[in-house]
C-alpha cells in the first residue's frame, strides 16, 4: 500500500509537552504486564503500532497519559509504561477532559471501542469533539461487543445475528466518522489495525493536532466478528475498494475514483473518468460538509471505503481557551487574595 | 407629624408577591440593609421552580422571609409578624402562616375582581371582615409608584415594575434601615440603563417618604444592633459560603480548584460563584451532564487538582458510578450534594435531608465514603474546608450534604482570619516507594492507610489505576480472593479511621435526661426550640453531628448517657436507622418532610412531650 504523507496544518499538538532527553525505544513504552487479549486479536497490532510510534514523539514518558473506558480495547493502558487510567464504561472522554483541561502539559490519549464510545458513552464523545479538548481518541471499531461475549454493537450492520439478536439486529448502525464530523470535530481519520504504516502516519497527524482528534481504527475481533474488515485486507480486492485520502491528491483506489455529482459525491469507475475530474482531497477545508459527504461513501458496505484523514482543521483547543481565561483574569485584576475575597462586599465591624 | 417610635427585640417579615414581582431581590436588599445595621438575621427564600408561573396564581407566589433581632438568633422564624402581600395570591398563600395581630401591608391596586377570582376569592377580603384578626395597611403600591415616576422618561410597565422598590422604601422607613447601600446597589445594577436606575431610586425614596407622611403607619420600629462576638461580619448565603470554602480549600491545600458541574437547582449558584473567581486559578467546567461533571473532576484530581463536583436531587444518583471509581482508585474528590425534595424531580426549590442513605450506601460493592454536613448557611464555609481536608489526607471521595434551606438561606458571618484556617496541604509522591525501587501505588501510609498520590509528570512513578480490583501494594489487576477481602477491609478501615473531632454536647446544667441529636440544617431550629424549653425551666441536652461517616468516636457514649434520645430529621428517619443499627439504641424519631425547615415552636412542643413522657 502507498504511504500517507503527513501534511499537518496545526503542528502545535505537542508544543506544551516537555520533551525527553535522549532517544527512546519501543521498550521504554512496554509495561511489565502480561498482555491478555485473545490470541489473534487486532488489538495486538494496534498496541505494537502505538508502542513503536510513541518514541518518535520524543515526549517525556511521564507526561503521557492513556485513559480508557470499559471493553477489550480499554485494557490498553495497562500495557504501556506511561501513566494510565482504566475508568468506567463510556466515561473516558469526560475523565480525560478534566485531566487535559487542567494539565496542558500532558499528552492525553483516550482508548475506546465502538460500544464504549458510541453506545454508553456517545454523549461524552460528541461533546469532547465539539469542545476540542486536547485529546487523541483512538476508537477501536470491531463492530461487536467482545468483552460481554458477542452481542451486536452500535456499529454492527442491520440484521446482525448475535446472542442478543437471534433473528437479526434491527437498529441502524452509526457511522463513527459521520457522527464525529456532525459534532464538528477538528480532526477525524480512519485507519486499519493491520496497516501499521498507515496507522502510524495517521497518529502522527493526530498528535500534531492541538484539540480533539478522533481516529477510528477498524479492528478485527477474531472470536466474535472475525473477518469484519477482511475486504480491506484481502490482496485480491483491497486495492480496488480502498479509497485512499491524502491531502492534495485525487481520492481514488486502483479501480475507482471519487467525483462530484449533481447532488454530492459519487464513486465511478476510474478507467472511464478523466483524471482531472477526480476530487482532490482537501483535509484542511473549514466547512465539514465535503468531509461528511466522503464519510458517506462506504455505503453500500465494503464496495468502497474511504481511508485516511477526512478532516484536519485548526481551531483553538478548549484547554488553551480555558487557561487563557484564567491568565486574563489574573492579568486584569491580579492573582486572587483570599483575605480580600472573604472581606469583599458589604461588611460591618462589631467591637 | 411626629411619629411614635417603638422598640422591638425582633421582627419577622415576609415579602410575598408574584414570581415576577422581584420579591427575592427586595428581600435580599432588606437583608443587606439589616446586616449593615448590625442586627443578627436569618433568611428563608421560598420560590416556585417555574421561572414565571402564570401571573397572579397561587403556584406563582414567591416569598422571602427575614428574621432579624437585637440578639443572636438561630432560624428565619416560625411565623411572620409582618406580611407584605403584593397581590391577592400572595395574601391567600401566606395568610395561614400569620399569627393573630400580625401586620399585613397589602398592595390594593392588585385586588381587582379578576385577580381575586383567579385565586378563588368570591369577595374582596380587604372590603369585608375576613381580615379583622390582623392589622391591615392598605397601600396602593402600584399606582403610588407610577405617580411618583410620572416625570421619568420610562414606560408605564417599567414604572409599575419599580413597585417592589417602593415597598422596600416603605419597609426601610418602618424599621429604620440604612438606605445608602440600596441606592448604590440600584445605580450599579442598572448602570447601563440610567433612566431605570433613577426611577428605581425614586420609587425607593417615594416609599420611604410615604411611610413618613401617611397616616396609615403611625408607629415606626427600632431594633437595636445585636451584641455578637467582636469581629468583622458580612452576610452570606450557604451556596456562597460553600463556594468561598472551596476557594479557601484550594488556597490552603495549594492545589488548583477544578469544578466539573452540570446546572441543577439549587446547586447552580456554586458553579456561578466559582466561575467568577478565575484569578484564584479556579477552573469551572460546565459539563454535558452530571456524569461528565464528576468524571472531569476525577480526571483533574488524577492530575493533581482539587477536584470538585456539585449537584442536587437526581444528579447525585448519576454521579454514583464515578464516586465508586474514586473509591476504587483512592483519589481525592469532593462531591457536593445540595439536597432537595425528591424522589425523582420532586420539588426542586424545596429542602430535604433525604440523601443521607444515598450518600452512605448509594454505590455498588463495599464502597465507604466519608460524609460531612454543614449546620448553618455560614458553616458551609468551614464544612467545605473540612471535606477537602479529609479527601486530600485520606485520598477518598467525600460527600458534603448541604440542602436547599442552607443553600439559599443567609445569615451574618464573622469572617475568619486567614491565619486561623487549617493548612490542608498534602505532598505528592516523588520517589519510588517499593523495596525493589519500584513504585507501589497501593502501598499505604501505615497511619492513615492513604495511598501515595503520584501525579502525571512525575518521572519514574508511571503507573496505571482503574476500577478493577488491584493487588495490595503493587496495584496490579488482581482477582485473588484473599486480596479482594483484604482490600475491601483496608478501604473500610481507612474511612473508619478518619480523624473526626469528638461530638460535643450542650447541656448547660449537666443534668438533662433527654438528648436531642440532629445533623445538617436542622441545627438552628433545634437550638431555637431548646432555648424555649430551657427558658421555661426544662432540662434538655443538644448534640449536632457534622461528621456522619465516620461518626465521632464518642458518639455511642454520648447517646448512652441519656434516658431518651430524640432525633428530628427532614426525612423518614435515615440517621435514626444508622444510629439504631450501629448502637442498638431506641432513638425517638420526629420526621416531617414538607419541603420546609422545622419550626422552633413545633420542635419545642415535640421535645417537651418527650421530656414529659415516661
PDB file of N, CA and C in Angstrom, chain A residues 297-350:
ATOM      1  N   UNK A 297     -19.442   7.589   1.761  1.00  0.00           N
ATOM      2  CA  UNK A 297     -19.125   6.767   0.580  1.00  0.00           C
ATOM      3  C   UNK A 297     -18.911   5.292   0.904  1.00  0.00           C
ATOM      4  N   UNK A 298     -18.940   4.923   2.199  1.00  0.00           N
ATOM      5  CA  UNK A 298     -18.765   3.486   2.467  1.00  0.00           C
ATOM      6  C   UNK A 298     -20.095   2.736   2.441  1.00  0.00           C
ATOM      7  N   UNK A 299     -21.105   3.361   1.886  1.00  0.00           N
ATOM      8  CA  UNK A 299     -22.367   2.667   1.643  1.00  0.00           C
ATOM      9  C   UNK A 299     -22.464   2.405   0.134  1.00  0.00           C
ATOM     10  N   UNK A 300     -22.874   1.258  -0.312  1.00  0.00           N
ATOM     11  CA  UNK A 300     -23.093   0.053   0.488  1.00  0.00           C
ATOM     12  C   UNK A 300     -21.767  -0.472   1.040  1.00  0.00           C
ATOM     13  N   UNK A 301     -21.879  -1.152   2.160  1.00  0.00           N
ATOM     14  CA  UNK A 301     -20.709  -1.538   2.933  1.00  0.00           C
ATOM     15  C   UNK A 301     -19.693  -2.317   2.105  1.00  0.00           C
ATOM     16  N   UNK A 302     -18.476  -1.832   2.193  1.00  0.00           N
ATOM     17  CA  UNK A 302     -17.300  -2.512   1.634  1.00  0.00           C
ATOM     18  C   UNK A 302     -17.296  -2.656   0.120  1.00  0.00           C
ATOM     19  N   UNK A 303     -18.131  -1.916  -0.559  1.00  0.00           N
ATOM     20  CA  UNK A 303     -17.929  -1.816  -2.018  1.00  0.00           C
ATOM     21  C   UNK A 303     -16.767  -0.870  -2.252  1.00  0.00           C
ATOM     22  N   UNK A 304     -16.684   0.166  -1.403  1.00  0.00           N
ATOM     23  CA  UNK A 304     -15.539   1.065  -1.406  1.00  0.00           C
ATOM     24  C   UNK A 304     -15.505   1.783  -0.066  1.00  0.00           C
ATOM     25  N   UNK A 305     -14.320   1.977   0.469  1.00  0.00           N
ATOM     26  CA  UNK A 305     -14.181   2.510   1.819  1.00  0.00           C
ATOM     27  C   UNK A 305     -13.130   3.619   1.842  1.00  0.00           C
ATOM     28  N   UNK A 306     -13.525   4.846   2.191  1.00  0.00           N
ATOM     29  CA  UNK A 306     -12.515   5.905   2.336  1.00  0.00           C
ATOM     30  C   UNK A 306     -11.650   5.653   3.570  1.00  0.00           C
ATOM     31  N   UNK A 307     -10.362   5.756   3.370  1.00  0.00           N
ATOM     32  CA  UNK A 307      -9.395   5.544   4.464  1.00  0.00           C
ATOM     33  C   UNK A 307      -8.462   6.740   4.476  1.00  0.00           C
ATOM     34  N   UNK A 308      -8.127   7.196   5.681  1.00  0.00           N
ATOM     35  CA  UNK A 308      -7.201   8.334   5.804  1.00  0.00           C
ATOM     36  C   UNK A 308      -7.817   9.443   6.633  1.00  0.00           C
ATOM     37  N   UNK A 309      -7.314  10.650   6.418  1.00  0.00           N
ATOM     38  CA  UNK A 309      -7.750  11.787   7.234  1.00  0.00           C
ATOM     39  C   UNK A 309      -8.874  12.523   6.509  1.00  0.00           C
ATOM     40  N   UNK A 310     -10.048  12.468   7.082  1.00  0.00           N
ATOM     41  CA  UNK A 310     -11.200  13.159   6.494  1.00  0.00           C
ATOM     42  C   UNK A 310     -11.092  14.660   6.696  1.00  0.00           C
ATOM     43  N   UNK A 311     -10.666  15.030   7.873  1.00  0.00           N
ATOM     44  CA  UNK A 311     -10.677  16.456   8.202  1.00  0.00           C
ATOM     45  C   UNK A 311      -9.582  16.749   9.205  1.00  0.00           C
ATOM     46  N   UNK A 312      -8.839  17.816   8.946  1.00  0.00           N
ATOM     47  CA  UNK A 312      -7.831  18.272   9.906  1.00  0.00           C
ATOM     48  C   UNK A 312      -7.788  19.787   9.828  1.00  0.00           C
ATOM     49  N   UNK A 313      -8.567  20.420  10.693  1.00  0.00           N
ATOM     50  CA  UNK A 313      -8.597  21.883  10.677  1.00  0.00           C
ATOM     51  C   UNK A 313      -8.212  22.420  12.047  1.00  0.00           C
ATOM     52  N   UNK A 314      -7.693  23.608  11.993  1.00  0.00           N
ATOM     53  CA  UNK A 314      -7.153  24.202  13.207  1.00  0.00           C
ATOM     54  C   UNK A 314      -8.183  25.109  13.847  1.00  0.00           C
ATOM     55  N   UNK A 315      -8.425  24.892  15.112  1.00  0.00           N
ATOM     56  CA  UNK A 315      -9.164  25.882  15.905  1.00  0.00           C
ATOM     57  C   UNK A 315      -8.654  25.775  17.332  1.00  0.00           C
ATOM     58  N   UNK A 316      -8.826  26.800  18.135  1.00  0.00           N
ATOM     59  CA  UNK A 316      -8.227  26.774  19.477  1.00  0.00           C
ATOM     60  C   UNK A 316      -8.766  25.610  20.291  1.00  0.00           C
ATOM     61  N   UNK A 317      -7.896  24.993  21.060  1.00  0.00           N
ATOM     62  CA  UNK A 317      -8.351  23.884  21.886  1.00  0.00           C
ATOM     63  C   UNK A 317      -8.972  24.428  23.162  1.00  0.00           C
ATOM     64  N   UNK A 318      -9.870  23.632  23.729  1.00  0.00           N
ATOM     65  CA  UNK A 318     -10.646  24.049  24.899  1.00  0.00           C
ATOM     66  C   UNK A 318      -9.747  24.357  26.084  1.00  0.00           C
ATOM     67  N   UNK A 319      -8.759  23.500  26.310  1.00  0.00           N
ATOM     68  CA  UNK A 319      -7.869  23.700  27.463  1.00  0.00           C
ATOM     69  C   UNK A 319      -7.090  25.003  27.322  1.00  0.00           C
ATOM     70  N   UNK A 320      -6.691  25.271  26.088  1.00  0.00           N
ATOM     71  CA  UNK A 320      -5.958  26.505  25.810  1.00  0.00           C
ATOM     72  C   UNK A 320      -6.838  27.720  26.138  1.00  0.00           C
ATOM     73  N   UNK A 321      -8.084  27.674  25.687  1.00  0.00           N
ATOM     74  CA  UNK A 321      -9.000  28.791  25.929  1.00  0.00           C
ATOM     75  C   UNK A 321      -9.314  28.941  27.417  1.00  0.00           C
ATOM     76  N   UNK A 322      -9.494  27.800  28.062  1.00  0.00           N
ATOM     77  CA  UNK A 322      -9.798  27.824  29.491  1.00  0.00           C
ATOM     78  C   UNK A 322      -8.643  28.449  30.276  1.00  0.00           C
ATOM     79  N   UNK A 323      -7.449  28.061  29.920  1.00  0.00           N
ATOM     80  CA  UNK A 323      -6.287  28.599  30.636  1.00  0.00           C
ATOM     81  C   UNK A 323      -6.047  30.060  30.290  1.00  0.00           C
ATOM     82  N   UNK A 324      -6.397  30.443  29.073  1.00  0.00           N
ATOM     83  CA  UNK A 324      -6.273  31.857  28.712  1.00  0.00           C
ATOM     84  C   UNK A 324      -7.214  32.723  29.554  1.00  0.00           C
ATOM     85  N   UNK A 325      -8.402  32.199  29.829  1.00  0.00           N
ATOM     86  CA  UNK A 325      -9.328  32.971  30.677  1.00  0.00           C
ATOM     87  C   UNK A 325      -8.758  33.160  32.081  1.00  0.00           C
ATOM     88  N   UNK A 326      -8.145  32.085  32.600  1.00  0.00           N
ATOM     89  CA  UNK A 326      -7.528  32.189  33.932  1.00  0.00           C
ATOM     90  C   UNK A 326      -6.414  33.239  33.892  1.00  0.00           C
ATOM     91  N   UNK A 327      -5.583  33.147  32.870  1.00  0.00           N
ATOM     92  CA  UNK A 327      -4.471  34.107  32.767  1.00  0.00           C
ATOM     93  C   UNK A 327      -4.979  35.537  32.581  1.00  0.00           C
ATOM     94  N   UNK A 328      -6.033  35.681  31.789  1.00  0.00           N
ATOM     95  CA  UNK A 328      -6.593  37.018  31.563  1.00  0.00           C
ATOM     96  C   UNK A 328      -7.133  37.602  32.871  1.00  0.00           C
ATOM     97  N   UNK A 329      -7.850  36.760  33.628  1.00  0.00           N
ATOM     98  CA  UNK A 329      -8.412  37.231  34.904  1.00  0.00           C
ATOM     99  C   UNK A 329      -7.289  37.683  35.834  1.00  0.00           C
ATOM    100  N   UNK A 330      -6.204  36.924  35.857  1.00  0.00           N
ATOM    101  CA  UNK A 330      -5.069  37.282  36.731  1.00  0.00           C
ATOM    102  C   UNK A 330      -4.410  38.561  36.227  1.00  0.00           C
ATOM    103  N   UNK A 331      -4.244  38.671  34.910  1.00  0.00           N
ATOM    104  CA  UNK A 331      -3.541  39.845  34.390  1.00  0.00           C
ATOM    105  C   UNK A 331      -4.379  41.109  34.557  1.00  0.00           C
ATOM    106  N   UNK A 332      -5.703  40.958  34.532  1.00  0.00           N
ATOM    107  CA  UNK A 332      -6.555  42.144  34.673  1.00  0.00           C
ATOM    108  C   UNK A 332      -6.642  42.641  36.106  1.00  0.00           C
ATOM    109  N   UNK A 333      -6.783  41.697  37.044  1.00  0.00           N
ATOM    110  CA  UNK A 333      -7.054  42.127  38.421  1.00  0.00           C
ATOM    111  C   UNK A 333      -6.081  41.545  39.428  1.00  0.00           C
ATOM    112  N   UNK A 334      -5.055  40.878  38.924  1.00  0.00           N
ATOM    113  CA  UNK A 334      -4.057  40.319  39.834  1.00  0.00           C
ATOM    114  C   UNK A 334      -4.492  38.982  40.379  1.00  0.00           C
ATOM    115  N   UNK A 335      -3.538  38.264  40.892  1.00  0.00           N
ATOM    116  CA  UNK A 335      -3.805  36.968  41.493  1.00  0.00           C
ATOM    117  C   UNK A 335      -4.772  37.143  42.673  1.00  0.00           C
ATOM    118  N   UNK A 336      -5.734  36.237  42.806  1.00  0.00           N
ATOM    119  CA  UNK A 336      -6.731  36.365  43.865  1.00  0.00           C
ATOM    120  C   UNK A 336      -6.120  36.303  45.251  1.00  0.00           C
ATOM    121  N   UNK A 337      -6.663  37.112  46.158  1.00  0.00           N
ATOM    122  CA  UNK A 337      -6.219  37.110  47.550  1.00  0.00           C
ATOM    123  C   UNK A 337      -7.402  36.673  48.416  1.00  0.00           C
ATOM    124  N   UNK A 338      -7.193  35.618  49.181  1.00  0.00           N
ATOM    125  CA  UNK A 338      -8.298  35.028  49.932  1.00  0.00           C
ATOM    126  C   UNK A 338      -8.875  36.010  50.947  1.00  0.00           C
ATOM    127  N   UNK A 339      -7.998  36.737  51.622  1.00  0.00           N
ATOM    128  CA  UNK A 339      -8.473  37.703  52.621  1.00  0.00           C
ATOM    129  C   UNK A 339      -9.373  38.750  51.992  1.00  0.00           C
ATOM    130  N   UNK A 340      -8.956  39.247  50.838  1.00  0.00           N
ATOM    131  CA  UNK A 340      -9.770  40.258  50.144  1.00  0.00           C
ATOM    132  C   UNK A 340     -11.112  39.671  49.716  1.00  0.00           C
ATOM    133  N   UNK A 341     -11.071  38.411  49.273  1.00  0.00           N
ATOM    134  CA  UNK A 341     -12.310  37.770  48.821  1.00  0.00           C
ATOM    135  C   UNK A 341     -13.313  37.690  49.967  1.00  0.00           C
ATOM    136  N   UNK A 342     -12.839  37.203  51.112  1.00  0.00           N
ATOM    137  CA  UNK A 342     -13.763  36.982  52.223  1.00  0.00           C
ATOM    138  C   UNK A 342     -14.299  38.300  52.759  1.00  0.00           C
ATOM    139  N   UNK A 343     -13.504  39.352  52.653  1.00  0.00           N
ATOM    140  CA  UNK A 343     -13.939  40.659  53.164  1.00  0.00           C
ATOM    141  C   UNK A 343     -14.579  41.511  52.074  1.00  0.00           C
ATOM    142  N   UNK A 344     -14.770  40.932  50.898  1.00  0.00           N
ATOM    143  CA  UNK A 344     -15.416  41.671  49.813  1.00  0.00           C
ATOM    144  C   UNK A 344     -16.885  41.884  50.121  1.00  0.00           C
ATOM    145  N   UNK A 345     -17.519  42.775  49.403  1.00  0.00           N
ATOM    146  CA  UNK A 345     -18.939  43.030  49.634  1.00  0.00           C
ATOM    147  C   UNK A 345     -19.134  43.896  50.862  1.00  0.00           C
ATOM    148  N   UNK A 346     -20.379  43.931  51.351  1.00  0.00           N
ATOM    149  CA  UNK A 346     -20.687  44.799  52.494  1.00  0.00           C
ATOM    150  C   UNK A 346     -20.291  44.113  53.798  1.00  0.00           C
ATOM    151  N   UNK A 347     -19.449  44.736  54.557  1.00  0.00           N
ATOM    152  CA  UNK A 347     -19.058  44.177  55.857  1.00  0.00           C
ATOM    153  C   UNK A 347     -19.339  45.202  56.946  1.00  0.00           C
ATOM    154  N   UNK A 348     -19.396  44.763  58.184  1.00  0.00           N
ATOM    155  CA  UNK A 348     -19.512  45.674  59.320  1.00  0.00           C
ATOM    156  C   UNK A 348     -18.728  45.103  60.486  1.00  0.00           C
ATOM    157  N   UNK A 349     -18.312  45.985  61.355  1.00  0.00           N
ATOM    158  CA  UNK A 349     -17.475  45.549  62.473  1.00  0.00           C
ATOM    159  C   UNK A 349     -18.255  45.639  63.770  1.00  0.00           C
ATOM    160  N   UNK A 350     -18.117  44.622  64.559  1.00  0.00           N
ATOM    161  CA  UNK A 350     -18.713  44.662  65.899  1.00  0.00           C
ATOM    162  C   UNK A 350     -17.565  44.667  66.900  1.00  0.00           C
TER     163      UNK A 350
END
